[in-house]
PDB file of C-alpha atoms and ligand atoms in Angstrom:
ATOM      1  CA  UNK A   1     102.506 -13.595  70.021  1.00 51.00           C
ATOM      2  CA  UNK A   2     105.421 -12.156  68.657  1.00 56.00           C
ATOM      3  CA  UNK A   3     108.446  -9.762  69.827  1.00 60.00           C
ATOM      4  CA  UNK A   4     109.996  -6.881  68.643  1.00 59.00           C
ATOM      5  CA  UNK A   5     110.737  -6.352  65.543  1.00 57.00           C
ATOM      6  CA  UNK A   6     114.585  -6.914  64.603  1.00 54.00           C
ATOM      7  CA  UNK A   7     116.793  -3.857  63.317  1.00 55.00           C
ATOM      8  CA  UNK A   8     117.210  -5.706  60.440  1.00 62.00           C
ATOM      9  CA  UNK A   9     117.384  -9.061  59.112  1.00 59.00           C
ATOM     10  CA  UNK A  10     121.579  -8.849  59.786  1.00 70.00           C
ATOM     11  CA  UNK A  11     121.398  -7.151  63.623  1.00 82.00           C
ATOM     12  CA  UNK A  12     123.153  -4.431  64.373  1.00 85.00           C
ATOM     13  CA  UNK A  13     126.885  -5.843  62.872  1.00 86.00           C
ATOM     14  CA  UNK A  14     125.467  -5.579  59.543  1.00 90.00           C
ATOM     15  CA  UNK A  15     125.471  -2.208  57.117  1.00 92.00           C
ATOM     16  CA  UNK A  16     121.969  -2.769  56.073  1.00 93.00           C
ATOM     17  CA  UNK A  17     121.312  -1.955  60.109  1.00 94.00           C
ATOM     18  CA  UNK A  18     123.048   0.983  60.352  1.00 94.00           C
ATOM     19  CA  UNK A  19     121.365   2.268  56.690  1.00 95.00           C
ATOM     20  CA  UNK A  20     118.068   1.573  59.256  1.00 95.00           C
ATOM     21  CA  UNK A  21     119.505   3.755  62.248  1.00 95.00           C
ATOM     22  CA  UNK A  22     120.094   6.614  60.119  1.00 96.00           C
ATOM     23  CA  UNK A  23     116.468   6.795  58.111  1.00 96.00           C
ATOM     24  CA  UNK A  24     115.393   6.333  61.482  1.00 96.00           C
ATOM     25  CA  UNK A  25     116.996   9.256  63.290  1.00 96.00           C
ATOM     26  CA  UNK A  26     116.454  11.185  59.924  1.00 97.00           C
ATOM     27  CA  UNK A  27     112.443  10.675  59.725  1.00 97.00           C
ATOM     28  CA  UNK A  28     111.892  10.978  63.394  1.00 97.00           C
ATOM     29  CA  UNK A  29     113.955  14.174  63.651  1.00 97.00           C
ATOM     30  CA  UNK A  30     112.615  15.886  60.483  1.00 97.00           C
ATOM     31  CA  UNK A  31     116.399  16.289  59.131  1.00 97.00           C
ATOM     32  CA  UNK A  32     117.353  16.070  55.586  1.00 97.00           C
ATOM     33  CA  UNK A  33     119.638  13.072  55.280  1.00 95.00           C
ATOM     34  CA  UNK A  34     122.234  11.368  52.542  1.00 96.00           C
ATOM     35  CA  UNK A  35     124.132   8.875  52.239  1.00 96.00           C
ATOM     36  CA  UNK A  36     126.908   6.726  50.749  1.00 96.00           C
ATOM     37  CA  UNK A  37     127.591   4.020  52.334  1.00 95.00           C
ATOM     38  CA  UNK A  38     130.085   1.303  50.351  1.00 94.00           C
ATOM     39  CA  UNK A  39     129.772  -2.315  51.097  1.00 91.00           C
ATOM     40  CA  UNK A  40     132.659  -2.719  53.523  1.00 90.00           C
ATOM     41  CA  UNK A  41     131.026  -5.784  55.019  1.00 86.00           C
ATOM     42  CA  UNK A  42     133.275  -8.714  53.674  1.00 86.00           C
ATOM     43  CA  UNK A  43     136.692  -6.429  54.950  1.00 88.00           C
ATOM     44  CA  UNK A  44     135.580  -6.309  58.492  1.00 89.00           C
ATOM     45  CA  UNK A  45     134.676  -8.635  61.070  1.00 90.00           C
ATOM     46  CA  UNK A  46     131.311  -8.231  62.834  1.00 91.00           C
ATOM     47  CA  UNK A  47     132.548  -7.393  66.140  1.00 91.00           C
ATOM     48  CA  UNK A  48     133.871  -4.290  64.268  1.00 92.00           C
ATOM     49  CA  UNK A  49     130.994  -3.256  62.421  1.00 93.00           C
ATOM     50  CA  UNK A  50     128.915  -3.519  66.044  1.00 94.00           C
ATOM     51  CA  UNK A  51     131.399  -1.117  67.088  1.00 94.00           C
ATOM     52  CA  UNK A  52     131.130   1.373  63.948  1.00 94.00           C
ATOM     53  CA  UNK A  53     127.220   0.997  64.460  1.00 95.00           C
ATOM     54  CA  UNK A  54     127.498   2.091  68.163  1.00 95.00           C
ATOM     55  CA  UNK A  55     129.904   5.076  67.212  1.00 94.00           C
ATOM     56  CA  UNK A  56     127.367   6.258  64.680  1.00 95.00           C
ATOM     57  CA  UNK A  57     124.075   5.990  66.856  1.00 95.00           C
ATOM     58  CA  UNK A  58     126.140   7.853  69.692  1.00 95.00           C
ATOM     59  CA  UNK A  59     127.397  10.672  66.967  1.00 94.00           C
ATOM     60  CA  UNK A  60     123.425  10.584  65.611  1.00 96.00           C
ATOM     61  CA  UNK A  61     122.418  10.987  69.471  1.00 96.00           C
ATOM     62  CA  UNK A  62     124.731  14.038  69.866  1.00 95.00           C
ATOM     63  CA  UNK A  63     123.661  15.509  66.665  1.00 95.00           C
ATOM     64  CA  UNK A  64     119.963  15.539  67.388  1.00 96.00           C
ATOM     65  CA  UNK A  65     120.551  16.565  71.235  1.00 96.00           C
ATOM     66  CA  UNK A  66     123.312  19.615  70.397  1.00 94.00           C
ATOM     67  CA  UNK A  67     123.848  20.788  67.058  1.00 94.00           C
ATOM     68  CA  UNK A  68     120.243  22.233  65.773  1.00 95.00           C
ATOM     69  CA  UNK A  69     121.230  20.822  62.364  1.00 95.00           C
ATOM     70  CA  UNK A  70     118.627  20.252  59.774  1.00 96.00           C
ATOM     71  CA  UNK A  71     120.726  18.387  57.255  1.00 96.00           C
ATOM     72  CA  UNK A  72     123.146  14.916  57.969  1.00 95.00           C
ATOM     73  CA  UNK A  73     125.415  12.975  55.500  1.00 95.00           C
ATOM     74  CA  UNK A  74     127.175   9.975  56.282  1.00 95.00           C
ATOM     75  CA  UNK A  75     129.720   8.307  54.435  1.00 95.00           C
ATOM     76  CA  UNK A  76     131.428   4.963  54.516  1.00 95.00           C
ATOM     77  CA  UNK A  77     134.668   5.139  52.021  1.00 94.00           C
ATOM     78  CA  UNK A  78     137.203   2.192  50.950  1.00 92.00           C
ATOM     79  CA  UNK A  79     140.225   3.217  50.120  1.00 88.00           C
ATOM     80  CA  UNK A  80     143.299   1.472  49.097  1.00 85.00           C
ATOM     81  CA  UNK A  81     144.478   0.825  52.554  1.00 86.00           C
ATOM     82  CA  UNK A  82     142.312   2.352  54.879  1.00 91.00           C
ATOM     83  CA  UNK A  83     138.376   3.178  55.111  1.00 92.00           C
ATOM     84  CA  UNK A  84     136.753   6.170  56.257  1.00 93.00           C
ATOM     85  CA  UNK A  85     133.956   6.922  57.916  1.00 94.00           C
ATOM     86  CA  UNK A  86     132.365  10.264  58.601  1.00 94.00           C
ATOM     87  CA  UNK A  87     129.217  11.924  59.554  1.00 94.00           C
ATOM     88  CA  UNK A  88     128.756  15.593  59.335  1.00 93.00           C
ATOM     89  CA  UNK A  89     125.634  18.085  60.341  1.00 94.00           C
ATOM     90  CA  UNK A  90     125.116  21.304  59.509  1.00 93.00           C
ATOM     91  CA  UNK A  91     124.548  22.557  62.812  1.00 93.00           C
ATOM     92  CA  UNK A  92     126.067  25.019  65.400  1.00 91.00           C
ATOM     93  CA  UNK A  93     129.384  22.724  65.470  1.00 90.00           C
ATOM     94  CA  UNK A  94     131.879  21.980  68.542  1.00 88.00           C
ATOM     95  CA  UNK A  95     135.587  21.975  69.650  1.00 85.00           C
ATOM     96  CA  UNK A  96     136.525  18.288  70.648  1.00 82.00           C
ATOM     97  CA  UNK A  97     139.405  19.585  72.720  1.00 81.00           C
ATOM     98  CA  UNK A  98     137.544  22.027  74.745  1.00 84.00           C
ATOM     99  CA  UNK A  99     134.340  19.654  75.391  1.00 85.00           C
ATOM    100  CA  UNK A 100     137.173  17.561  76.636  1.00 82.00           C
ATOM    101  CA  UNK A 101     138.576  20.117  78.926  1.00 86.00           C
ATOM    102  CA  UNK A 102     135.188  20.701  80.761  1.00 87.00           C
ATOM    103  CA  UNK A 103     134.851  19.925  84.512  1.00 86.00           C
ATOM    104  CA  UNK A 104     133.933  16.591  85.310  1.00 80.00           C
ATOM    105  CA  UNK A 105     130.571  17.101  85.823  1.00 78.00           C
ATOM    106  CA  UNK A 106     129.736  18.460  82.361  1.00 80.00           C
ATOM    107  CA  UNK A 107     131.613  16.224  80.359  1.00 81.00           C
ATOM    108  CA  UNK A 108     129.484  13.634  79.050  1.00 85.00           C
ATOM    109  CA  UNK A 109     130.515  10.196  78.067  1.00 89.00           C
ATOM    110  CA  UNK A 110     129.754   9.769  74.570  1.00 93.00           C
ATOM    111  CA  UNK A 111     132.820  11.444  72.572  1.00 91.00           C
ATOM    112  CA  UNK A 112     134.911   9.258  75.163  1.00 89.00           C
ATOM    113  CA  UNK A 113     133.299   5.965  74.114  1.00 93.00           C
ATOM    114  CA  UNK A 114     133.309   7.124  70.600  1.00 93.00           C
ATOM    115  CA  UNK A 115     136.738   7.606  71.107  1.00 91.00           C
ATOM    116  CA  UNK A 116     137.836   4.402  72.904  1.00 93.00           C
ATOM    117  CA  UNK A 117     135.527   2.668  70.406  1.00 94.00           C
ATOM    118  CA  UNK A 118     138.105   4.190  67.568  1.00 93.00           C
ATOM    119  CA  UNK A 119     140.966   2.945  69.600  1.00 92.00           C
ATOM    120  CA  UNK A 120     139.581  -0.585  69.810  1.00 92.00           C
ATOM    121  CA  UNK A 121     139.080  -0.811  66.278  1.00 92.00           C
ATOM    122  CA  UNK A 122     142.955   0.347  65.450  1.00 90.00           C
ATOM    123  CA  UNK A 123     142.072   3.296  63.850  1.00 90.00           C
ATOM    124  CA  UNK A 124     141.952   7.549  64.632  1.00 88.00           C
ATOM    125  CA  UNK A 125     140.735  10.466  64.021  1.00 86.00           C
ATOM    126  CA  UNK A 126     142.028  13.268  62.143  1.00 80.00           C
ATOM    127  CA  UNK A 127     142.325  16.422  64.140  1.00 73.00           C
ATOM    128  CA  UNK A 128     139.077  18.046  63.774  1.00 68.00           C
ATOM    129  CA  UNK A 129     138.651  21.916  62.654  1.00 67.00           C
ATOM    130  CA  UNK A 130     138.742  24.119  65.860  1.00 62.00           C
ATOM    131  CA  UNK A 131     136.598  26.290  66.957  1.00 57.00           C
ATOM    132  CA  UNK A 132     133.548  24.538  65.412  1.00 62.00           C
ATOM    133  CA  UNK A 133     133.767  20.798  63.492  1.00 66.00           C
ATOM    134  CA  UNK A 134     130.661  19.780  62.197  1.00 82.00           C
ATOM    135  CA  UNK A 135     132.567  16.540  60.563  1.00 80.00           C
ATOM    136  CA  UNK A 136     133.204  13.671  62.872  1.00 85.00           C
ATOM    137  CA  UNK A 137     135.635  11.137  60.827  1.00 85.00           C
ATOM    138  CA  UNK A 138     137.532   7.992  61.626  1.00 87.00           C
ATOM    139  CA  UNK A 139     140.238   6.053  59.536  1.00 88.00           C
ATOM    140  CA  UNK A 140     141.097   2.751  60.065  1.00 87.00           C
ATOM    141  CA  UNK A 141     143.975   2.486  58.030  1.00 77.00           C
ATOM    142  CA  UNK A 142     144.205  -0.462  57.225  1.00 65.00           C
ATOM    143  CA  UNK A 143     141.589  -3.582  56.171  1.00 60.00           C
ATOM    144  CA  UNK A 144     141.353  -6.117  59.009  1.00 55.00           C
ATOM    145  CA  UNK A 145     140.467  -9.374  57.145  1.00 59.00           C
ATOM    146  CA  UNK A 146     137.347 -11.601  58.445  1.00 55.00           C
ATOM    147  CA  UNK A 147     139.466 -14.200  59.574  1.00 46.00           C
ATOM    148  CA  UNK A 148     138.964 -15.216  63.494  1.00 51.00           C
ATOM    149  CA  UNK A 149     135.549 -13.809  62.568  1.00 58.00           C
ATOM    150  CA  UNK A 150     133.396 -13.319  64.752  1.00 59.00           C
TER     151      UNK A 150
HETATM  152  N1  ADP B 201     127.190  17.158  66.653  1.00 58.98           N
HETATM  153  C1  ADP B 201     127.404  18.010  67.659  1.00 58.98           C
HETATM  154  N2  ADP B 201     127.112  19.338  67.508  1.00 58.98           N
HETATM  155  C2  ADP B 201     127.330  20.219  68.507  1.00 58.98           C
HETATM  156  N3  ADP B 201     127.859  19.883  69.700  1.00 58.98           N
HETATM  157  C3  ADP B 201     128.163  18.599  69.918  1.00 58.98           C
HETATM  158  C4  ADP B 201     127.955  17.589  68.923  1.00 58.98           C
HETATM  159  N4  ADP B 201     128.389  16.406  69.418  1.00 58.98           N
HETATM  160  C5  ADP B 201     128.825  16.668  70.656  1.00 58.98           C
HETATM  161  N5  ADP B 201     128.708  17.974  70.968  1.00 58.98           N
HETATM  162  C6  ADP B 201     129.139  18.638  72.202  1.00 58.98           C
HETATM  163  O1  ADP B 201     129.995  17.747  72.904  1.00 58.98           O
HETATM  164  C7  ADP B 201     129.525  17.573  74.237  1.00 58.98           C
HETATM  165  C8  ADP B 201     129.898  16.194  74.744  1.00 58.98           C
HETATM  166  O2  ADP B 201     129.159  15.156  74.081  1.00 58.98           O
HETATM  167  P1  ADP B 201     129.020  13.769  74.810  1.00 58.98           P
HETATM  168  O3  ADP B 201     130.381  13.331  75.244  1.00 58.98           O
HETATM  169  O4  ADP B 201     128.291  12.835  73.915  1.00 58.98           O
HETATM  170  O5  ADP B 201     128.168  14.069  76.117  1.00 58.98           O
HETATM  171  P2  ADP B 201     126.613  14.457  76.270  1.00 58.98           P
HETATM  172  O6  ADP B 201     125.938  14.141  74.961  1.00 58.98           O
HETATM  173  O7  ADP B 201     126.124  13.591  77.389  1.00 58.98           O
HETATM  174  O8  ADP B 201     126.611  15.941  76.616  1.00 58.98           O
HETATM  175  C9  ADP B 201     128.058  17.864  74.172  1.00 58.98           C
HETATM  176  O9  ADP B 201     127.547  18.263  75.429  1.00 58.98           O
HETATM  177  C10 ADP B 201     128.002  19.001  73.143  1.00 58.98           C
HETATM  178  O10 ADP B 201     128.329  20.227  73.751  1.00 58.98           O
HETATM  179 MG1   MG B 202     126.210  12.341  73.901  1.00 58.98          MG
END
């Protein structure tokens, strides 16, 4: 007998499992997808690239639930001394600050956890375009190293 099938061989604090996610949501979802995703691995510690991976499959989730997009990219960048990550759709769009200004009720959790997420990991996100973002990025700006790993 045997059990599910692993993400991939590295679980989900590996790049090679987020690569995975993203054909996955792509395929299922009939959306055009690209990537370029640079090996960031050895700069970050795997607690850290869990939480990237769970800020991408939430900002996938939202993408295929409210934006009506038919294209993705997603993009992991080094930089000198910071990385960024974005994904962007080519959908309808949204205004963080107003979803964030909804009542209660209709405010859903996931921009908050992306958010806290972002916090966790040190880094930010650039104010997004009002009135209609379609790119979700976050900088850490600076390169944690894998000591104290994990
Ligand atoms: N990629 C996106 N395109 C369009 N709207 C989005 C996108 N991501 C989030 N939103 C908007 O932000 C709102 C809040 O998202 P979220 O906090 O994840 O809660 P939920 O998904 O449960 O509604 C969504 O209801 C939607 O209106
Ligand atoms: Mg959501």
């Amino acid at each position: 007998m045997s059990g599910p099938k692993p993400l991939s061989p590295g679980g989900i604090g590996s790049l090679g499992s987020l690569r995975h996610l993203f054909k996955e949501v792509c395929s299922r979802n009939g959306l055009a997808c690209s990537m370029e995703i640079e090996e960031i691995d050895k700069y970050l510690p795997r607690r850290s690239l869990v939480a990237i991976y769970r800020i991408f499959q939430e900002a996938l989730t939202n993408i295929v639930k409210h934006s009506g997009a038919t294209q993705i990219s997603l993009s992991i960048k080094k930089q000198a001394r910071k990385m960024n990550f974005m994904v962007a759709d080519n959908g309808r769009g949204f205004d963080i600050r107003s979803v964030s200004q909804r009542p209660a009720p209709e405010r859903g959790m996931g921009l908050f956890a992306i958010g806290e997420r972002t916090r966790m990991l040190g880094g930010c996100s650039p104010d997004p375009e009002p009135n209609g973002s379609r790119h979700q990025d976050i900088v850490l700006s600076h390169h944690p190293s894998q000591e104290g790993k994990p």
